[in-house]
Amino acid sequence: MIIGSKAAINEKQLLDRKEKGSNWFEVHTDYRDIINLKETISKKNILEKIGLKPYCIHAPMYDENKNWLSFVATDEKLQKKSFDSFKKTVMIANEICHYEKPLVIAHIDLLIYMSEFDNKEKFKDYHKRAITEMNEFLIKNYPNVTLLIENSMKIIQKKEITIIPNDYTEELKECFDELKPTNIGFLIDICHLEASCNINKMIPNKQTYTSIYEIIYLFKDYLKQIHLSKAKYFGLRSHEHGAGFNKKSQDDMAYMKEFLLFLNLIGYKNPITIETYEENISDAINYKLTRETIEEANRQLNNIFDFEF
């Protein structure tokens, strides 16, 4: 199983990840990487020189005008712009990834837009159309690439805190069950999931999931990648979102051993990206501490996983 780091194609970041023992990594992109597509692909030479292997490309979250790029949008222009960006990210993945089946990540709809789907039928209709369109594009043009939809949080803070009572978790699973897409999968961000479960414990509804393991199990047949970090409280502030693990903490070690045991139980073997908040993005201390925690937890479990870092 691959346990990767995350970095932009930036020499300082890449050298830092390599120095900290990373060989596999997920590529962070922004809108400039898409606008300068040929230049981005040409940076493959830098990766080969440093010795880092990308397995996944995270598509930009915003365009040059700070519009959120969403896998599903009710605004047709924004939907088209989002898909154009995702398709170009697929082109990058096809050219630079070392993984046999390159992965591309796109965020599901921005939380504050979820209210546009005022019933589950509308939610499913839009998402099934988007899944079908992207799946057909990939099968026809890039059959080796899989696009992953990443889960969002149920709470966000802009000028004020917004909570979405229904994030349509089960309806999204139904979309996968009904369509069985060959080239679309699901990515679970553990930090996002923890924050949402913390909200569910306080504000229950008909679709209340209070354990991250319930949702991981729900999507296990479509789960192609995991983003690993912690949410403190509701993950609203930078130091509470993407918190790392430390093997010196008994709580962190207990958490990690339980997490690894569960993944082993459900037969999960796909990549995990350590996606931690770093005060200095060119010195990924929390990545290193989390990696050491994973290694120690696996050792104490008699090496139930054969990790590639």
PDB file of C-alpha atoms in Angstrom:
ATOM      1  CA  MET A   1       0.000   0.000   0.000  1.00  0.00           C
ATOM      2  CA  ILE A   2       1.255   3.465  -0.921  1.00  0.00           C
ATOM      3  CA  ILE A   3       1.481   6.053   1.859  1.00  0.00           C
ATOM      4  CA  GLY A   4       2.277   9.297   0.072  1.00  0.00           C
ATOM      5  CA  SER A   5       3.102  12.878   0.902  1.00  0.00           C
ATOM      6  CA  LYS A   6       1.581  15.913  -0.780  1.00  0.00           C
ATOM      7  CA  ALA A   7       3.317  18.813  -2.499  1.00  0.00           C
ATOM      8  CA  ALA A   8       3.094  21.229  -5.372  1.00  0.00           C
ATOM      9  CA  ILE A   9       5.585  20.799  -8.201  1.00  0.00           C
ATOM     10  CA  ASN A  10       7.875  23.199  -6.408  1.00  0.00           C
ATOM     11  CA  GLU A  11      11.521  22.304  -5.945  1.00  0.00           C
ATOM     12  CA  LYS A  12      11.725  23.336  -2.280  1.00  0.00           C
ATOM     13  CA  GLN A  13       8.630  21.318  -1.366  1.00  0.00           C
ATOM     14  CA  LEU A  14       9.740  18.325  -3.391  1.00  0.00           C
ATOM     15  CA  LEU A  15      13.234  18.262  -1.909  1.00  0.00           C
ATOM     16  CA  ASP A  16      11.738  18.512   1.580  1.00  0.00           C
ATOM     17  CA  ARG A  17       9.425  15.536   1.007  1.00  0.00           C
ATOM     18  CA  LYS A  18      12.292  13.488  -0.422  1.00  0.00           C
ATOM     19  CA  GLU A  19      14.535  14.390   2.517  1.00  0.00           C
ATOM     20  CA  LYS A  20      11.778  13.218   4.880  1.00  0.00           C
ATOM     21  CA  GLY A  21      11.670   9.820   3.221  1.00  0.00           C
ATOM     22  CA  SER A  22       8.848  10.198   0.713  1.00  0.00           C
ATOM     23  CA  ASN A  23       9.086   8.495  -2.684  1.00  0.00           C
ATOM     24  CA  TRP A  24       5.399   8.620  -3.650  1.00  0.00           C
ATOM     25  CA  PHE A  25       3.397  11.832  -3.552  1.00  0.00           C
ATOM     26  CA  GLU A  26       0.134  13.500  -4.505  1.00  0.00           C
ATOM     27  CA  VAL A  27       0.473  16.616  -6.648  1.00  0.00           C
ATOM     28  CA  HIS A  28      -1.234  19.787  -5.467  1.00  0.00           C
ATOM     29  CA  THR A  29      -2.259  22.069  -8.342  1.00  0.00           C
ATOM     30  CA  ASP A  30      -3.838  25.479  -8.749  1.00  0.00           C
ATOM     31  CA  TYR A  31      -5.361  27.283 -11.738  1.00  0.00           C
ATOM     32  CA  ARG A  32      -1.922  28.365 -13.027  1.00  0.00           C
ATOM     33  CA  ASP A  33      -0.932  24.735 -13.565  1.00  0.00           C
ATOM     34  CA  ILE A  34      -3.984  24.307 -15.788  1.00  0.00           C
ATOM     35  CA  ILE A  35      -3.503  27.547 -17.737  1.00  0.00           C
ATOM     36  CA  ASN A  36       0.166  26.650 -18.332  1.00  0.00           C
ATOM     37  CA  LEU A  37      -0.578  23.036 -19.170  1.00  0.00           C
ATOM     38  CA  LYS A  38       2.466  22.264 -21.322  1.00  0.00           C
ATOM     39  CA  GLU A  39       4.829  23.838 -18.801  1.00  0.00           C
ATOM     40  CA  THR A  40       3.248  21.808 -15.993  1.00  0.00           C
ATOM     41  CA  ILE A  41       3.669  18.542 -17.891  1.00  0.00           C
ATOM     42  CA  SER A  42       7.287  19.443 -18.715  1.00  0.00           C
ATOM     43  CA  LYS A  43       8.037  19.549 -14.970  1.00  0.00           C
ATOM     44  CA  LYS A  44       8.038  15.769 -15.081  1.00  0.00           C
ATOM     45  CA  ASN A  45      11.803  16.143 -15.561  1.00  0.00           C
ATOM     46  CA  ILE A  46      12.115  17.786 -12.129  1.00  0.00           C
ATOM     47  CA  LEU A  47      10.293  14.887 -10.499  1.00  0.00           C
ATOM     48  CA  GLU A  48      12.526  12.345 -12.196  1.00  0.00           C
ATOM     49  CA  LYS A  49      15.633  14.268 -11.145  1.00  0.00           C
ATOM     50  CA  ILE A  50      14.584  14.433  -7.475  1.00  0.00           C
ATOM     51  CA  GLY A  51      13.230  10.888  -7.465  1.00  0.00           C
ATOM     52  CA  LEU A  52       9.600  11.438  -6.503  1.00  0.00           C
ATOM     53  CA  LYS A  53       6.774   9.481  -8.110  1.00  0.00           C
ATOM     54  CA  PRO A  54       3.276  10.986  -8.413  1.00  0.00           C
ATOM     55  CA  TYR A  55       0.317   8.642  -8.210  1.00  0.00           C
ATOM     56  CA  CYS A  56      -2.400  11.268  -7.992  1.00  0.00           C
ATOM     57  CA  ILE A  57      -3.126  14.834  -9.102  1.00  0.00           C
ATOM     58  CA  HIS A  58      -5.459  17.011  -7.049  1.00  0.00           C
ATOM     59  CA  ALA A  59      -7.386  19.259  -9.416  1.00  0.00           C
ATOM     60  CA  PRO A  60      -7.498  23.001  -8.628  1.00  0.00           C
ATOM     61  CA  MET A  61     -10.177  24.017  -6.157  1.00  0.00           C
ATOM     62  CA  TYR A  62     -10.542  27.566  -7.540  1.00  0.00           C
ATOM     63  CA  ASP A  63     -10.216  29.287 -10.896  1.00  0.00           C
ATOM     64  CA  GLU A  64      -8.354  32.551 -11.524  1.00  0.00           C
ATOM     65  CA  ASN A  65     -11.406  34.529 -10.353  1.00  0.00           C
ATOM     66  CA  LYS A  66     -11.667  32.564  -7.092  1.00  0.00           C
ATOM     67  CA  ASN A  67     -14.739  30.661  -8.233  1.00  0.00           C
ATOM     68  CA  TRP A  68     -15.031  27.272  -6.577  1.00  0.00           C
ATOM     69  CA  LEU A  69     -14.571  24.450  -9.100  1.00  0.00           C
ATOM     70  CA  SER A  70     -17.097  21.778  -8.263  1.00  0.00           C
ATOM     71  CA  PHE A  71     -17.792  18.296  -9.601  1.00  0.00           C
ATOM     72  CA  VAL A  72     -21.451  19.318  -9.698  1.00  0.00           C
ATOM     73  CA  ALA A  73     -22.822  22.837 -10.110  1.00  0.00           C
ATOM     74  CA  THR A  74     -26.330  24.034 -10.921  1.00  0.00           C
ATOM     75  CA  ASP A  75     -24.782  26.981 -12.781  1.00  0.00           C
ATOM     76  CA  GLU A  76     -24.094  25.653 -16.306  1.00  0.00           C
ATOM     77  CA  LYS A  77     -21.149  27.993 -16.986  1.00  0.00           C
ATOM     78  CA  LEU A  78     -19.464  27.048 -13.729  1.00  0.00           C
ATOM     79  CA  GLN A  79     -20.125  23.358 -14.396  1.00  0.00           C
ATOM     80  CA  LYS A  80     -18.470  23.600 -17.809  1.00  0.00           C
ATOM     81  CA  LYS A  81     -15.492  25.531 -16.443  1.00  0.00           C
ATOM     82  CA  SER A  82     -15.075  22.999 -13.637  1.00  0.00           C
ATOM     83  CA  PHE A  83     -15.157  20.041 -16.020  1.00  0.00           C
ATOM     84  CA  ASP A  84     -12.708  21.731 -18.409  1.00  0.00           C
ATOM     85  CA  SER A  85     -10.312  22.142 -15.479  1.00  0.00           C
ATOM     86  CA  PHE A  86     -10.780  18.534 -14.357  1.00  0.00           C
ATOM     87  CA  LYS A  87     -10.228  17.212 -17.880  1.00  0.00           C
ATOM     88  CA  LYS A  88      -6.955  19.111 -18.174  1.00  0.00           C
ATOM     89  CA  THR A  89      -5.919  17.733 -14.795  1.00  0.00           C
ATOM     90  CA  VAL A  90      -6.596  14.269 -16.208  1.00  0.00           C
ATOM     91  CA  MET A  91      -4.219  15.098 -19.070  1.00  0.00           C
ATOM     92  CA  ILE A  92      -1.516  16.015 -16.545  1.00  0.00           C
ATOM     93  CA  ALA A  93      -2.072  12.783 -14.610  1.00  0.00           C
ATOM     94  CA  ASN A  94      -1.872  10.727 -17.785  1.00  0.00           C
ATOM     95  CA  GLU A  95       1.486  12.287 -18.652  1.00  0.00           C
ATOM     96  CA  ILE A  96       3.353  12.467 -15.334  1.00  0.00           C
ATOM     97  CA  CYS A  97       1.974   9.812 -12.968  1.00  0.00           C
ATOM     98  CA  HIS A  98       4.013   6.659 -12.298  1.00  0.00           C
ATOM     99  CA  TYR A  99       1.009   4.814 -10.870  1.00  0.00           C
ATOM    100  CA  GLU A 100      -0.473   2.119 -13.132  1.00  0.00           C
ATOM    101  CA  LYS A 101      -3.922   3.697 -12.898  1.00  0.00           C
ATOM    102  CA  PRO A 102      -3.401   7.433 -12.242  1.00  0.00           C
ATOM    103  CA  LEU A 103      -5.849   9.183  -9.952  1.00  0.00           C
ATOM    104  CA  VAL A 104      -7.349  12.667 -10.195  1.00  0.00           C
ATOM    105  CA  ILE A 105      -9.236  14.298  -7.318  1.00  0.00           C
ATOM    106  CA  ALA A 106     -12.138  16.714  -7.646  1.00  0.00           C
ATOM    107  CA  HIS A 107     -14.122  18.167  -4.772  1.00  0.00           C
ATOM    108  CA  ILE A 108     -17.822  17.561  -4.517  1.00  0.00           C
ATOM    109  CA  ASP A 109     -20.044  20.641  -4.455  1.00  0.00           C
ATOM    110  CA  LEU A 110     -18.953  23.428  -2.104  1.00  0.00           C
ATOM    111  CA  LEU A 111     -20.863  23.071   1.137  1.00  0.00           C
ATOM    112  CA  ILE A 112     -22.709  26.367   0.944  1.00  0.00           C
ATOM    113  CA  TYR A 113     -24.125  25.380  -2.471  1.00  0.00           C
ATOM    114  CA  MET A 114     -25.661  22.153  -1.165  1.00  0.00           C
ATOM    115  CA  SER A 115     -28.801  24.083  -0.288  1.00  0.00           C
ATOM    116  CA  GLU A 116     -29.474  24.370  -4.028  1.00  0.00           C
ATOM    117  CA  PHE A 117     -30.395  20.700  -3.931  1.00  0.00           C
ATOM    118  CA  ASP A 118     -33.608  21.054  -1.963  1.00  0.00           C
ATOM    119  CA  ASN A 119     -34.564  17.403  -2.403  1.00  0.00           C
ATOM    120  CA  LYS A 120     -32.747  14.144  -2.931  1.00  0.00           C
ATOM    121  CA  GLU A 121     -34.168  13.598  -6.425  1.00  0.00           C
ATOM    122  CA  LYS A 122     -32.595  16.837  -7.668  1.00  0.00           C
ATOM    123  CA  PHE A 123     -29.299  15.980  -5.974  1.00  0.00           C
ATOM    124  CA  LYS A 124     -29.181  12.538  -7.566  1.00  0.00           C
ATOM    125  CA  ASP A 125     -30.195  13.805 -11.009  1.00  0.00           C
ATOM    126  CA  TYR A 126     -27.370  16.364 -11.164  1.00  0.00           C
ATOM    127  CA  HIS A 127     -24.770  14.001  -9.727  1.00  0.00           C
ATOM    128  CA  LYS A 128     -25.702  11.059 -11.934  1.00  0.00           C
ATOM    129  CA  ARG A 129     -25.447  13.257 -15.024  1.00  0.00           C
ATOM    130  CA  ALA A 130     -22.027  14.557 -13.934  1.00  0.00           C
ATOM    131  CA  ILE A 131     -20.721  11.078 -13.096  1.00  0.00           C
ATOM    132  CA  THR A 132     -21.953   9.713 -16.432  1.00  0.00           C
ATOM    133  CA  GLU A 133     -20.429  12.555 -18.471  1.00  0.00           C
ATOM    134  CA  MET A 134     -17.011  12.332 -16.838  1.00  0.00           C
ATOM    135  CA  ASN A 135     -16.972   8.532 -16.872  1.00  0.00           C
ATOM    136  CA  GLU A 136     -17.714   8.468 -20.610  1.00  0.00           C
ATOM    137  CA  PHE A 137     -15.005  11.071 -21.264  1.00  0.00           C
ATOM    138  CA  LEU A 138     -12.438   8.984 -19.388  1.00  0.00           C
ATOM    139  CA  ILE A 139     -13.404   5.681 -21.024  1.00  0.00           C
ATOM    140  CA  LYS A 140     -13.102   7.237 -24.475  1.00  0.00           C
ATOM    141  CA  ASN A 141      -9.932   9.297 -23.990  1.00  0.00           C
ATOM    142  CA  TYR A 142      -8.032   8.193 -20.868  1.00  0.00           C
ATOM    143  CA  PRO A 143      -9.263   4.719 -19.899  1.00  0.00           C
ATOM    144  CA  ASN A 144      -6.392   4.191 -17.450  1.00  0.00           C
ATOM    145  CA  VAL A 145      -7.267   7.288 -15.359  1.00  0.00           C
ATOM    146  CA  THR A 146      -9.796   7.327 -12.513  1.00  0.00           C
ATOM    147  CA  LEU A 147     -11.370  10.531 -11.236  1.00  0.00           C
ATOM    148  CA  LEU A 148     -12.216  10.593  -7.535  1.00  0.00           C
ATOM    149  CA  ILE A 149     -14.918  12.645  -5.832  1.00  0.00           C
ATOM    150  CA  GLU A 150     -13.765  13.938  -2.448  1.00  0.00           C
ATOM    151  CA  ASN A 151     -16.173  14.350   0.457  1.00  0.00           C
ATOM    152  CA  SER A 152     -16.824  17.804   1.870  1.00  0.00           C
ATOM    153  CA  MET A 153     -17.554  18.947   5.426  1.00  0.00           C
ATOM    154  CA  LYS A 154     -20.979  19.676   6.876  1.00  0.00           C
ATOM    155  CA  ILE A 155     -19.745  22.923   8.398  1.00  0.00           C
ATOM    156  CA  ILE A 156     -17.855  25.881   6.987  1.00  0.00           C
ATOM    157  CA  GLN A 157     -16.971  29.356   8.182  1.00  0.00           C
ATOM    158  CA  LYS A 158     -16.788  32.308   5.824  1.00  0.00           C
ATOM    159  CA  LYS A 159     -18.300  35.460   7.278  1.00  0.00           C
ATOM    160  CA  GLU A 160     -20.453  33.251   9.442  1.00  0.00           C
ATOM    161  CA  ILE A 161     -20.747  29.561  10.269  1.00  0.00           C
ATOM    162  CA  THR A 162     -22.927  27.514   7.934  1.00  0.00           C
ATOM    163  CA  ILE A 163     -24.153  24.014   8.761  1.00  0.00           C
ATOM    164  CA  ILE A 164     -25.851  21.805   6.191  1.00  0.00           C
ATOM    165  CA  PRO A 165     -28.279  19.442   7.938  1.00  0.00           C
ATOM    166  CA  ASN A 166     -28.346  16.984   5.030  1.00  0.00           C
ATOM    167  CA  ASP A 167     -25.205  16.360   2.989  1.00  0.00           C
ATOM    168  CA  TYR A 168     -26.879  13.574   0.950  1.00  0.00           C
ATOM    169  CA  THR A 169     -24.377  10.901   1.977  1.00  0.00           C
ATOM    170  CA  GLU A 170     -26.661   7.977   1.206  1.00  0.00           C
ATOM    171  CA  GLU A 171     -27.918   9.550  -2.033  1.00  0.00           C
ATOM    172  CA  LEU A 172     -24.357   9.869  -3.342  1.00  0.00           C
ATOM    173  CA  LYS A 173     -23.763   6.197  -2.551  1.00  0.00           C
ATOM    174  CA  GLU A 174     -26.981   5.377  -4.432  1.00  0.00           C
ATOM    175  CA  CYS A 175     -25.625   7.218  -7.496  1.00  0.00           C
ATOM    176  CA  PHE A 176     -22.589   4.912  -7.499  1.00  0.00           C
ATOM    177  CA  ASP A 177     -24.723   1.827  -6.914  1.00  0.00           C
ATOM    178  CA  GLU A 178     -27.074   2.658  -9.770  1.00  0.00           C
ATOM    179  CA  LEU A 179     -24.435   3.722 -12.316  1.00  0.00           C
ATOM    180  CA  LYS A 180     -21.498   1.439 -11.424  1.00  0.00           C
ATOM    181  CA  PRO A 181     -19.002   3.837 -13.104  1.00  0.00           C
ATOM    182  CA  THR A 182     -15.768   2.185 -14.180  1.00  0.00           C
ATOM    183  CA  ASN A 183     -13.583   5.315 -14.037  1.00  0.00           C
ATOM    184  CA  ILE A 184     -15.138   7.312 -11.201  1.00  0.00           C
ATOM    185  CA  GLY A 185     -14.357   6.504  -7.591  1.00  0.00           C
ATOM    186  CA  PHE A 186     -14.580   8.021  -4.160  1.00  0.00           C
ATOM    187  CA  LEU A 187     -11.968   9.629  -1.924  1.00  0.00           C
ATOM    188  CA  ILE A 188     -12.586  10.007   1.797  1.00  0.00           C
ATOM    189  CA  ASP A 189     -10.873  12.858   3.590  1.00  0.00           C
ATOM    190  CA  ILE A 190     -10.689  11.742   7.230  1.00  0.00           C
ATOM    191  CA  CYS A 191     -10.414  15.311   8.535  1.00  0.00           C
ATOM    192  CA  HIS A 192     -13.568  16.349   6.653  1.00  0.00           C
ATOM    193  CA  LEU A 193     -15.306  13.213   7.844  1.00  0.00           C
ATOM    194  CA  GLU A 194     -14.356  13.699  11.496  1.00  0.00           C
ATOM    195  CA  ALA A 195     -15.580  17.301  11.482  1.00  0.00           C
ATOM    196  CA  SER A 196     -18.894  16.209   9.961  1.00  0.00           C
ATOM    197  CA  CYS A 197     -19.322  13.373  12.460  1.00  0.00           C
ATOM    198  CA  ASN A 198     -18.639  15.798  15.316  1.00  0.00           C
ATOM    199  CA  ILE A 199     -21.475  17.974  14.028  1.00  0.00           C
ATOM    200  CA  ASN A 200     -23.758  14.950  13.694  1.00  0.00           C
ATOM    201  CA  LYS A 201     -23.181  14.061  17.338  1.00  0.00           C
ATOM    202  CA  MET A 202     -24.505  17.464  18.336  1.00  0.00           C
ATOM    203  CA  ILE A 203     -27.182  18.057  15.694  1.00  0.00           C
ATOM    204  CA  PRO A 204     -28.698  14.679  14.748  1.00  0.00           C
ATOM    205  CA  ASN A 205     -30.953  14.174  11.738  1.00  0.00           C
ATOM    206  CA  LYS A 206     -32.388  11.291   9.761  1.00  0.00           C
ATOM    207  CA  GLN A 207     -29.015  10.709   8.108  1.00  0.00           C
ATOM    208  CA  THR A 208     -26.832  10.859  11.171  1.00  0.00           C
ATOM    209  CA  TYR A 209     -23.442   9.185  10.957  1.00  0.00           C
ATOM    210  CA  THR A 210     -21.383   9.718  14.084  1.00  0.00           C
ATOM    211  CA  SER A 211     -18.504   7.354  13.301  1.00  0.00           C
ATOM    212  CA  ILE A 212     -16.018   7.732  10.477  1.00  0.00           C
ATOM    213  CA  TYR A 213     -16.020   3.955  10.121  1.00  0.00           C
ATOM    214  CA  GLU A 214     -19.716   3.880   9.219  1.00  0.00           C
ATOM    215  CA  ILE A 215     -19.114   6.048   6.168  1.00  0.00           C
ATOM    216  CA  ILE A 216     -15.844   4.394   5.159  1.00  0.00           C
ATOM    217  CA  TYR A 217     -17.688   1.065   5.215  1.00  0.00           C
ATOM    218  CA  LEU A 218     -20.612   2.558   3.284  1.00  0.00           C
ATOM    219  CA  PHE A 219     -18.320   3.599   0.408  1.00  0.00           C
ATOM    220  CA  LYS A 220     -15.783   0.759   0.658  1.00  0.00           C
ATOM    221  CA  ASP A 221     -16.626  -0.704  -2.759  1.00  0.00           C
ATOM    222  CA  TYR A 222     -15.837   2.618  -4.466  1.00  0.00           C
ATOM    223  CA  LEU A 223     -13.074   3.878  -2.170  1.00  0.00           C
ATOM    224  CA  LYS A 224      -9.898   4.415  -4.203  1.00  0.00           C
ATOM    225  CA  GLN A 225      -7.925   6.777  -1.959  1.00  0.00           C
ATOM    226  CA  ILE A 226      -7.845   8.291   1.534  1.00  0.00           C
ATOM    227  CA  HIS A 227      -6.613  11.667   2.787  1.00  0.00           C
ATOM    228  CA  LEU A 228      -5.318  11.139   6.298  1.00  0.00           C
ATOM    229  CA  SER A 229      -5.212  13.787   9.020  1.00  0.00           C
ATOM    230  CA  LYS A 230      -7.327  14.747  12.042  1.00  0.00           C
ATOM    231  CA  ALA A 231      -9.970  17.370  12.690  1.00  0.00           C
ATOM    232  CA  LYS A 232      -9.909  19.054  16.061  1.00  0.00           C
ATOM    233  CA  TYR A 233     -13.431  20.073  17.057  1.00  0.00           C
ATOM    234  CA  PHE A 234     -15.068  21.146  13.773  1.00  0.00           C
ATOM    235  CA  GLY A 235     -11.887  21.803  11.777  1.00  0.00           C
ATOM    236  CA  LEU A 236     -12.730  25.449  11.178  1.00  0.00           C
ATOM    237  CA  ARG A 237      -9.428  27.077  12.074  1.00  0.00           C
ATOM    238  CA  SER A 238      -6.163  26.287  10.300  1.00  0.00           C
ATOM    239  CA  HIS A 239      -4.531  24.534  13.272  1.00  0.00           C
ATOM    240  CA  GLU A 240      -7.692  22.444  13.789  1.00  0.00           C
ATOM    241  CA  HIS A 241      -7.936  21.323  10.146  1.00  0.00           C
ATOM    242  CA  GLY A 242      -5.487  18.704   8.914  1.00  0.00           C
ATOM    243  CA  ALA A 243      -3.876  18.044  12.290  1.00  0.00           C
ATOM    244  CA  GLY A 244      -1.186  15.402  12.333  1.00  0.00           C
ATOM    245  CA  PHE A 245      -0.459  12.391  14.534  1.00  0.00           C
ATOM    246  CA  ASN A 246       2.407  11.811  16.957  1.00  0.00           C
ATOM    247  CA  LYS A 247       3.603   8.360  18.039  1.00  0.00           C
ATOM    248  CA  LYS A 248       4.460   9.747  21.486  1.00  0.00           C
ATOM    249  CA  SER A 249       0.735  10.309  22.101  1.00  0.00           C
ATOM    250  CA  GLN A 250      -1.104   7.263  23.464  1.00  0.00           C
ATOM    251  CA  ASP A 251      -4.364   8.570  22.015  1.00  0.00           C
ATOM    252  CA  ASP A 252      -2.827   8.981  18.569  1.00  0.00           C
ATOM    253  CA  MET A 253      -1.316   5.499  18.667  1.00  0.00           C
ATOM    254  CA  ALA A 254      -4.618   3.952  19.756  1.00  0.00           C
ATOM    255  CA  TYR A 255      -6.432   5.836  16.979  1.00  0.00           C
ATOM    256  CA  MET A 256      -3.915   4.768  14.326  1.00  0.00           C
ATOM    257  CA  LYS A 257      -3.940   1.105  15.307  1.00  0.00           C
ATOM    258  CA  GLU A 258      -7.737   1.028  15.235  1.00  0.00           C
ATOM    259  CA  PHE A 259      -7.721   2.805  11.855  1.00  0.00           C
ATOM    260  CA  LEU A 260      -5.242   0.354  10.328  1.00  0.00           C
ATOM    261  CA  LEU A 261      -7.081  -2.643  11.753  1.00  0.00           C
ATOM    262  CA  PHE A 262     -10.314  -1.406  10.209  1.00  0.00           C
ATOM    263  CA  LEU A 263      -8.715  -0.873   6.802  1.00  0.00           C
ATOM    264  CA  ASN A 264      -7.322  -4.394   7.005  1.00  0.00           C
ATOM    265  CA  LEU A 265     -10.752  -5.732   7.968  1.00  0.00           C
ATOM    266  CA  ILE A 266     -12.437  -4.256   4.873  1.00  0.00           C
ATOM    267  CA  GLY A 267      -9.559  -5.223   2.583  1.00  0.00           C
ATOM    268  CA  TYR A 268      -8.480  -1.699   1.701  1.00  0.00           C
ATOM    269  CA  LYS A 269      -5.223  -1.662  -0.299  1.00  0.00           C
ATOM    270  CA  ASN A 270      -5.371   1.622  -2.228  1.00  0.00           C
ATOM    271  CA  PRO A 271      -3.194   4.722  -1.646  1.00  0.00           C
ATOM    272  CA  ILE A 272      -3.306   6.975   1.397  1.00  0.00           C
ATOM    273  CA  THR A 273      -2.063  10.558   1.227  1.00  0.00           C
ATOM    274  CA  ILE A 274      -0.889  12.140   4.465  1.00  0.00           C
ATOM    275  CA  GLU A 275      -2.531  15.535   4.030  1.00  0.00           C
ATOM    276  CA  THR A 276      -1.514  17.550   7.071  1.00  0.00           C
ATOM    277  CA  TYR A 277      -1.533  21.248   7.764  1.00  0.00           C
ATOM    278  CA  GLU A 278       2.036  22.611   7.779  1.00  0.00           C
ATOM    279  CA  GLU A 279       3.025  26.000   9.142  1.00  0.00           C
ATOM    280  CA  ASN A 280       5.867  25.953   6.641  1.00  0.00           C
ATOM    281  CA  ILE A 281       4.823  24.111   3.495  1.00  0.00           C
ATOM    282  CA  SER A 282       8.499  23.559   2.665  1.00  0.00           C
ATOM    283  CA  ASP A 283       9.143  21.820   5.990  1.00  0.00           C
ATOM    284  CA  ALA A 284       6.437  19.170   6.364  1.00  0.00           C
ATOM    285  CA  ILE A 285       6.986  18.342  10.027  1.00  0.00           C
ATOM    286  CA  ASN A 286       3.459  17.025  10.580  1.00  0.00           C
ATOM    287  CA  TYR A 287       3.782  14.758   7.568  1.00  0.00           C
ATOM    288  CA  LYS A 288       6.907  13.219   9.053  1.00  0.00           C
ATOM    289  CA  LEU A 289       5.386  12.784  12.528  1.00  0.00           C
ATOM    290  CA  THR A 290       2.269  11.194  11.046  1.00  0.00           C
ATOM    291  CA  ARG A 291       4.299   8.862   8.878  1.00  0.00           C
ATOM    292  CA  GLU A 292       6.299   7.743  11.939  1.00  0.00           C
ATOM    293  CA  THR A 293       3.036   7.114  13.797  1.00  0.00           C
ATOM    294  CA  ILE A 294       1.735   4.938  10.945  1.00  0.00           C
ATOM    295  CA  GLU A 295       4.966   2.957  10.856  1.00  0.00           C
ATOM    296  CA  GLU A 296       4.986   2.383  14.620  1.00  0.00           C
ATOM    297  CA  ALA A 297       1.304   1.422  14.725  1.00  0.00           C
ATOM    298  CA  ASN A 298       1.841  -1.064  11.896  1.00  0.00           C
ATOM    299  CA  ARG A 299       4.897  -2.497  13.690  1.00  0.00           C
ATOM    300  CA  GLN A 300       2.855  -3.009  16.864  1.00  0.00           C
ATOM    301  CA  LEU A 301       0.241  -4.797  14.746  1.00  0.00           C
ATOM    302  CA  ASN A 302       2.907  -7.216  13.460  1.00  0.00           C
ATOM    303  CA  ASN A 303       3.156  -5.437  10.110  1.00  0.00           C
ATOM    304  CA  ILE A 304      -0.299  -6.218   8.767  1.00  0.00           C
ATOM    305  CA  PHE A 305       0.468  -3.869   5.867  1.00  0.00           C
ATOM    306  CA  ASP A 306       3.422  -3.729   3.512  1.00  0.00           C
ATOM    307  CA  PHE A 307       3.777   0.030   3.060  1.00  0.00           C
ATOM    308  CA  GLU A 308       5.546   1.893   0.277  1.00  0.00           C
ATOM    309  CA  PHE A 309       6.447   5.435   1.272  1.00  0.00           C
TER     310      PHE A 309
END
